[in-house]
Coordinates of C-alpha atoms in Angstrom, one line a residue:
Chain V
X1 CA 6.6 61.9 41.7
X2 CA 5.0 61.5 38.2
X3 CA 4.8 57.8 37.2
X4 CA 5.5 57.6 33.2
X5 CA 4.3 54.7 32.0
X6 CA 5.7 53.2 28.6
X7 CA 3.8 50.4 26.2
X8 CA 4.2 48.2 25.1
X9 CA 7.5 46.2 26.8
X10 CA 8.5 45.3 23.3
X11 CA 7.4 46.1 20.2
X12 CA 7.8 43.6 17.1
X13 CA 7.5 45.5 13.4
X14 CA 9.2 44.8 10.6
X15 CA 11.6 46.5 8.6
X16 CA 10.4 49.2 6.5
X17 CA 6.9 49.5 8.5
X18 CA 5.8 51.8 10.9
X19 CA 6.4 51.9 14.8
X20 CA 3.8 53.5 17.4
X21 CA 5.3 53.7 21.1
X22 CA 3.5 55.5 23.8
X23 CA 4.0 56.9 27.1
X24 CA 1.9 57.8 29.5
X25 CA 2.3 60.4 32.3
X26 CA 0.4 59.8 36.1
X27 CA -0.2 63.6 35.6
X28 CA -0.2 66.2 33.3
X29 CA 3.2 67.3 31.9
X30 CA 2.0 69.7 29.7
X31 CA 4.8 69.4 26.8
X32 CA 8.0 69.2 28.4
X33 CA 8.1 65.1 27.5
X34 CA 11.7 64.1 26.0
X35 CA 12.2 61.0 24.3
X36 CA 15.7 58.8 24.0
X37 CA 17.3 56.2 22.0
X38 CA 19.2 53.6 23.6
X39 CA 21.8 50.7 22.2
X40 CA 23.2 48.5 24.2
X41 CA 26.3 49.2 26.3
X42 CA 25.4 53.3 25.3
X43 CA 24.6 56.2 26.7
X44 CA 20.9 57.6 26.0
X45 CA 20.3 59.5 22.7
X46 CA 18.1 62.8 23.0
X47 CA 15.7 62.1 20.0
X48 CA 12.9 64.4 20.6
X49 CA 12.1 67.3 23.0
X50 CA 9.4 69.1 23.6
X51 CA 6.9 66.5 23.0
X52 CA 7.4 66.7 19.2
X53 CA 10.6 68.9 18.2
X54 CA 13.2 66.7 16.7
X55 CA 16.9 67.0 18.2
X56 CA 19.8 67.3 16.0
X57 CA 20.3 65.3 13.5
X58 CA 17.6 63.1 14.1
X59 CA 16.3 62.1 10.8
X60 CA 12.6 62.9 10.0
X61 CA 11.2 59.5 9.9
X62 CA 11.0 60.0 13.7
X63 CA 7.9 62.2 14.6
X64 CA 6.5 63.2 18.2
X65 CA 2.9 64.2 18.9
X66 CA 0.7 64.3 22.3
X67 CA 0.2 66.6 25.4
X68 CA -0.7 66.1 28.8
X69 CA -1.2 63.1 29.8
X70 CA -0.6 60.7 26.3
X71 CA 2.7 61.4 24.1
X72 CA 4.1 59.0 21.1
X73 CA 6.7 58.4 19.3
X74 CA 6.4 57.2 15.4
X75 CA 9.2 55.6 13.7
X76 CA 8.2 55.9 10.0
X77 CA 9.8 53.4 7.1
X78 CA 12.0 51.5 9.9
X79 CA 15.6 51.0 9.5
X80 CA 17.9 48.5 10.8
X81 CA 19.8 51.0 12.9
X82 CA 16.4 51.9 14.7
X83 CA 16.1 48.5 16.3
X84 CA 17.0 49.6 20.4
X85 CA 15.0 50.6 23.5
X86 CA 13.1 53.9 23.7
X87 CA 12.7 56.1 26.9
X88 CA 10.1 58.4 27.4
X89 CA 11.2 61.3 30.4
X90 CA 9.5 64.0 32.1
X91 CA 11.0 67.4 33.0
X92 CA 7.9 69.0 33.7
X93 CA 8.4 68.7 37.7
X94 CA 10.6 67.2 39.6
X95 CA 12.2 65.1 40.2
X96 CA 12.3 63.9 36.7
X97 CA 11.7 61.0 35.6
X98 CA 11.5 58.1 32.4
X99 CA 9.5 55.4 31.7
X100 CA 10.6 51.6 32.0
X101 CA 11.6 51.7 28.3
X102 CA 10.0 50.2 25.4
X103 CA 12.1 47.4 23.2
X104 CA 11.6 47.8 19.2
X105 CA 12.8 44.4 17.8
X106 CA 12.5 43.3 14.1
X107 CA 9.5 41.0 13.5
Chain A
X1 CA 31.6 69.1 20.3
X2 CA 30.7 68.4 24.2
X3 CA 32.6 65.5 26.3
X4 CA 31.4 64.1 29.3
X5 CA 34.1 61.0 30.6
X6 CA 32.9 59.8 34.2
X7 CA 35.3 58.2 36.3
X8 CA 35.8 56.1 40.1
X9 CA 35.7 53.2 41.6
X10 CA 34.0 50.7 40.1
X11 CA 33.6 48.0 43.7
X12 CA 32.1 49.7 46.4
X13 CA 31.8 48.3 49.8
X14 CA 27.8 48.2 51.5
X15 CA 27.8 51.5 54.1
X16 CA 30.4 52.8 52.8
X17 CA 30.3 56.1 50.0
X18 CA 30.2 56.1 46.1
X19 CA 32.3 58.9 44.8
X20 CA 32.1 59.9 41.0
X21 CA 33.8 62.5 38.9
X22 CA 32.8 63.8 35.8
X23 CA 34.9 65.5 33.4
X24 CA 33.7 67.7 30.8
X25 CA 35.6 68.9 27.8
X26 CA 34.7 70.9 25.1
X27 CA 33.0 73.5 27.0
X28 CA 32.8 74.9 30.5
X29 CA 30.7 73.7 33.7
X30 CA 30.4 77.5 34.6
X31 CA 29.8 79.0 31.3
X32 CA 26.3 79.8 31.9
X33 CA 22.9 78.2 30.5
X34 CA 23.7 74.6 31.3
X35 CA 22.8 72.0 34.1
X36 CA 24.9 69.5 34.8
X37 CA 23.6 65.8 36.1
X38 CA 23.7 62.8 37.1
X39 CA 21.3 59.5 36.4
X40 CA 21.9 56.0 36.9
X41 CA 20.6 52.7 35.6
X42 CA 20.3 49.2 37.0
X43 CA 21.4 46.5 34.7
X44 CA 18.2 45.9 32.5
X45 CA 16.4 48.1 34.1
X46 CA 15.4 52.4 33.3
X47 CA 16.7 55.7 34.6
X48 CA 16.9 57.6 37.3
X49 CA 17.9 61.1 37.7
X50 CA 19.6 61.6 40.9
X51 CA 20.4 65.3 40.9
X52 CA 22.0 68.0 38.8
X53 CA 24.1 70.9 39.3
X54 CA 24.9 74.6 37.9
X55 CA 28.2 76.1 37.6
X56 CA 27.4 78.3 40.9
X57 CA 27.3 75.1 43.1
X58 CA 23.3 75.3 43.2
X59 CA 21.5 72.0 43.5
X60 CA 18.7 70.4 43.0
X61 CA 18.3 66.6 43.5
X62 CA 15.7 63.5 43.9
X63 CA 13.9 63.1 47.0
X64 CA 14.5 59.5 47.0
X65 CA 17.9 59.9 47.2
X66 CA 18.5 63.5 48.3
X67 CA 19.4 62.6 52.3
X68 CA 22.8 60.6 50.6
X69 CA 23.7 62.5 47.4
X70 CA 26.4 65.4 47.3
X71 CA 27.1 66.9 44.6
X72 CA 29.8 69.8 44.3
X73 CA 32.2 71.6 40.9
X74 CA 35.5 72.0 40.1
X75 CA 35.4 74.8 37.8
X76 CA 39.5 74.5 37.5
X77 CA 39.1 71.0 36.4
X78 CA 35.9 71.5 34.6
X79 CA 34.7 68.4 36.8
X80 CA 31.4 67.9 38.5
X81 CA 31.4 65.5 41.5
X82 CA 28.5 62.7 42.8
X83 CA 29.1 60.8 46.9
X84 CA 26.0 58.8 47.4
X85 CA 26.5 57.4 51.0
X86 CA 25.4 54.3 53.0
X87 CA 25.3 52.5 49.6
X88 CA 23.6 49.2 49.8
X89 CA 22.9 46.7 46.8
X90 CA 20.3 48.7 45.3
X91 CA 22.6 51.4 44.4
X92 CA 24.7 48.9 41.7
X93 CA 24.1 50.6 38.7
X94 CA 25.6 52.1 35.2
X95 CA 26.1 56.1 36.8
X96 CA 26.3 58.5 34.0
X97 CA 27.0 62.4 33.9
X98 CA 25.0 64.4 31.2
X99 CA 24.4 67.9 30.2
X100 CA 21.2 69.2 31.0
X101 CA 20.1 71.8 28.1
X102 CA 17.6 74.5 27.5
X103 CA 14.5 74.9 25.2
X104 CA 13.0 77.9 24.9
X105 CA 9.6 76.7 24.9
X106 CA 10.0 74.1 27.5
X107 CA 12.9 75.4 29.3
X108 CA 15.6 73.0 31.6
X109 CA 15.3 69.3 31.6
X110 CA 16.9 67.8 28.3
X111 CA 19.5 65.7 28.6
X112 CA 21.3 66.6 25.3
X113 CA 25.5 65.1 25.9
X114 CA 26.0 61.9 28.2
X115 CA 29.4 60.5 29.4
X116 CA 29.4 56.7 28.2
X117 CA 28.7 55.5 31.9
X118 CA 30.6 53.6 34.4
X119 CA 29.6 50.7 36.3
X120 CA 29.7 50.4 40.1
X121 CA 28.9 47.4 42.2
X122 CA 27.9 47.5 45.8
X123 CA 29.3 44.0 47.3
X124 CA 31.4 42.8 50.2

């Protein structure tokens, strides 16, 4: 099973700045690393696919990049509505799996 | 525009089976092109895909959990089932249905339409 890894726990940036979160994969998944948005008492949001292909919808300040092993996720020019937990998952084998999740709270 | 509403029982008695359905609306479980899942989430804790199926009945699902899980398709009801059995504690968690999509560069694995999730508790 391929460990993703997710850091930090909780990230603390302020409105209108710029968020880095990473994920890290125990073994190459190539590019088939999917990213979701989560509020509380939802369902996960597909935000990104592919590594770094938006899904619909998604506005453009979010941006994907990586391959292999080391993937992020950059929130540009923040917005209160972006404040929520972010998965990274793996469909490269299976069984998939996501990370632990990475909190993005307002500093 | 897809709907996935999951539904069962939401107390569920240690040994005994977990029984879910899924019903989709908005397009069909045996259309073709789309996989149709399951993953679960402990309170305050990530996710865990338990196992998906196809229109046809075919299924694929996670090791861990693979000796408990049925899953099965009602293509007149446009429902998709989940039993885990032998539940114990560890299996208390938010269960949702989603539709598994298709990239053409990257193929299955994206979750793209989830149900809202329902909760079930494994006590006595």
């Amino acid at each position: 099973e391929i460990v993703m890894t997710q850091s930090p726990a909780t990230l603390s940036v302020s409105p209108g700045e710029r968020a880095t979160l990473s994920c890290r994969a125990s073994q190459s998944v190539s590019s088939n690393l999917a990213w979701y948005q989560q509020k509380p008492g939802q369902a996960p949001r597909l935000l990104m696919y592919g590594a770094s292909t938006r899904a619909t919808g998604v506005p453009a300040r979010f941006s994907g990049s990586g391959s292999g092993t080391e993937f992020t996720l950059t929130i540009s020019g923040l917005q209160s509505e972006d404040f929520e937990v972010y998965y990274c998952q793996q469909y490269n084998n299976w069984p998939y799996t996501f990370g632990q999740g990475t909190k993005l709270e307002i500093k | 525009q897809v709907q996935l509403q999951e539904s069962g029982p939401g107390l569920v008695k240690p040994s005994q089976t977990l029984s879910l359905t899924c019903t989709v609306s908005g397009g069909s479980i045996s259309g073709g092109r789309y996989f149709w899942g399951w993953i679960r989430q402990p309170a305050g804790k990530g996710l865990e895909w338990i196992g998906r199926i196809y229109g046809t009945g075919s299924t694929n699902s996670n090791p861990s959990l693979k000796s408990r899980v049925t899953m099965s398709v009602d293509t007149a009801k446009n429902q998709l089932s989940l039993t885990l059995s032998s539940v114990t504690a560890a299996d208390t968690a938010v269960y949702y249905c989603a539709r598994e999509g298709y990239d053409i560069l990257t193929g299955y694995g994206l979750f793209d339409y989830w149900g809202q999730g329902t909760l079930v508790t494994v006590s006595s």
